[in-house]
Short mmCIF file of C-alpha atoms in Angstrom, two decimals:
data_model
loop_
_atom_site.label_atom_id
_atom_site.label_comp_id
_atom_site.label_asym_id
_atom_site.label_seq_id
_atom_site.Cartn_x
_atom_site.Cartn_y
_atom_site.Cartn_z
CA UNK A 82 6.91 21.16 19.69
CA UNK A 83 4.24 19.81 17.32
CA UNK A 84 6.84 18.38 14.94
CA UNK A 85 8.56 16.53 17.77
CA UNK A 86 5.21 15.16 18.96
CA UNK A 87 4.35 14.04 15.44
CA UNK A 88 7.75 12.40 15.09
CA UNK A 89 7.20 10.53 18.37
CA UNK A 90 3.76 9.37 17.22
CA UNK A 91 5.17 8.11 13.91
CA UNK A 92 7.97 6.26 15.69
CA UNK A 93 5.44 4.62 18.06
CA UNK A 94 3.32 3.51 15.08
CA UNK A 95 6.38 2.06 13.33
CA UNK A 96 7.57 0.31 16.49
CA UNK A 97 4.14 -1.25 16.94
CA UNK A 98 3.94 -2.25 13.29
CA UNK A 99 7.41 -3.80 13.05
CA UNK A 100 7.72 -5.07 16.63
CA UNK A 101 11.09 -3.54 17.42
CA UNK A 102 12.29 -0.29 18.89
CA UNK A 103 13.38 2.45 16.55
CA UNK A 104 16.16 4.80 17.57
CA UNK A 105 15.18 8.17 16.14
CA UNK A 106 18.81 9.26 16.44
CA UNK A 107 19.87 6.46 14.07
CA UNK A 108 19.33 7.89 10.58
CA UNK A 109 20.03 4.56 8.85
CA UNK A 110 17.34 2.76 10.86
CA UNK A 111 14.85 5.55 10.22
CA UNK A 112 15.67 5.56 6.50
CA UNK A 113 15.34 1.80 6.11
CA UNK A 114 12.11 1.72 8.12
CA UNK A 115 10.66 4.60 6.10
CA UNK A 116 11.65 2.89 2.83
CA UNK A 117 10.02 -0.37 3.89
CA UNK A 118 6.87 1.46 4.94
CA UNK A 119 6.77 3.38 1.65
CA UNK A 120 7.32 0.18 -0.33
CA UNK A 121 4.45 -1.50 1.53
CA UNK A 122 2.15 1.42 0.78
CA UNK A 123 3.11 1.47 -2.90
CA UNK A 124 2.64 -2.30 -3.16
CA UNK A 125 -0.78 -2.11 -1.51
CA UNK A 126 -1.86 0.72 -3.84
CA UNK A 127 -0.61 -1.25 -6.84
CA UNK A 128 -2.50 -4.35 -5.65
CA UNK A 129 -5.74 -2.37 -5.26
CA UNK A 130 -5.25 -0.85 -8.71
CA UNK A 131 -4.65 -4.27 -10.29
CA UNK A 132 -7.71 -5.72 -8.57
CA UNK A 133 -9.93 -2.94 -9.90
CA UNK A 134 -8.47 -3.33 -13.41
CA UNK A 135 -9.10 -7.08 -13.26
CA UNK A 136 -12.72 -6.54 -12.19
CA UNK A 137 -13.26 -4.15 -15.11
CA UNK A 138 -11.59 -6.63 -17.47
CA UNK A 139 -13.89 -9.43 -16.26
CA UNK A 140 -16.94 -7.20 -16.74
CA UNK A 141 -15.82 -6.21 -20.25
CA UNK A 142 -15.09 -9.82 -21.16
CA UNK A 143 -18.48 -10.93 -19.82
CA UNK A 144 -20.20 -8.25 -21.92
CA UNK A 145 -18.29 -9.35 -25.04
CA UNK A 146 -19.19 -13.00 -24.44
CA UNK A 147 -22.85 -12.13 -23.91
CA UNK A 148 -22.88 -10.09 -27.13
CA UNK A 149 -21.29 -13.01 -28.99
CA UNK A 150 -24.06 -15.32 -27.72
CA UNK A 151 -26.73 -12.90 -28.93
CA UNK A 152 -25.06 -12.54 -32.34
CA UNK A 153 -24.79 -16.31 -32.83
#
């Protein structure tokens, strides 16, 4: 019972997110939708990771440039 309820909740979330109905008896539609959702999550995680790496790079570069000024 809980699994079915969870499945229904997930399908409602996906239908709201993508703006179309999802037939839970259509394995191809569920697979494609799940793959798109997973790809979006991976892309978002990758973007966040890149942003944090870029911030650290900027901070490191700023520190190097400040040290170069002091040494000059």
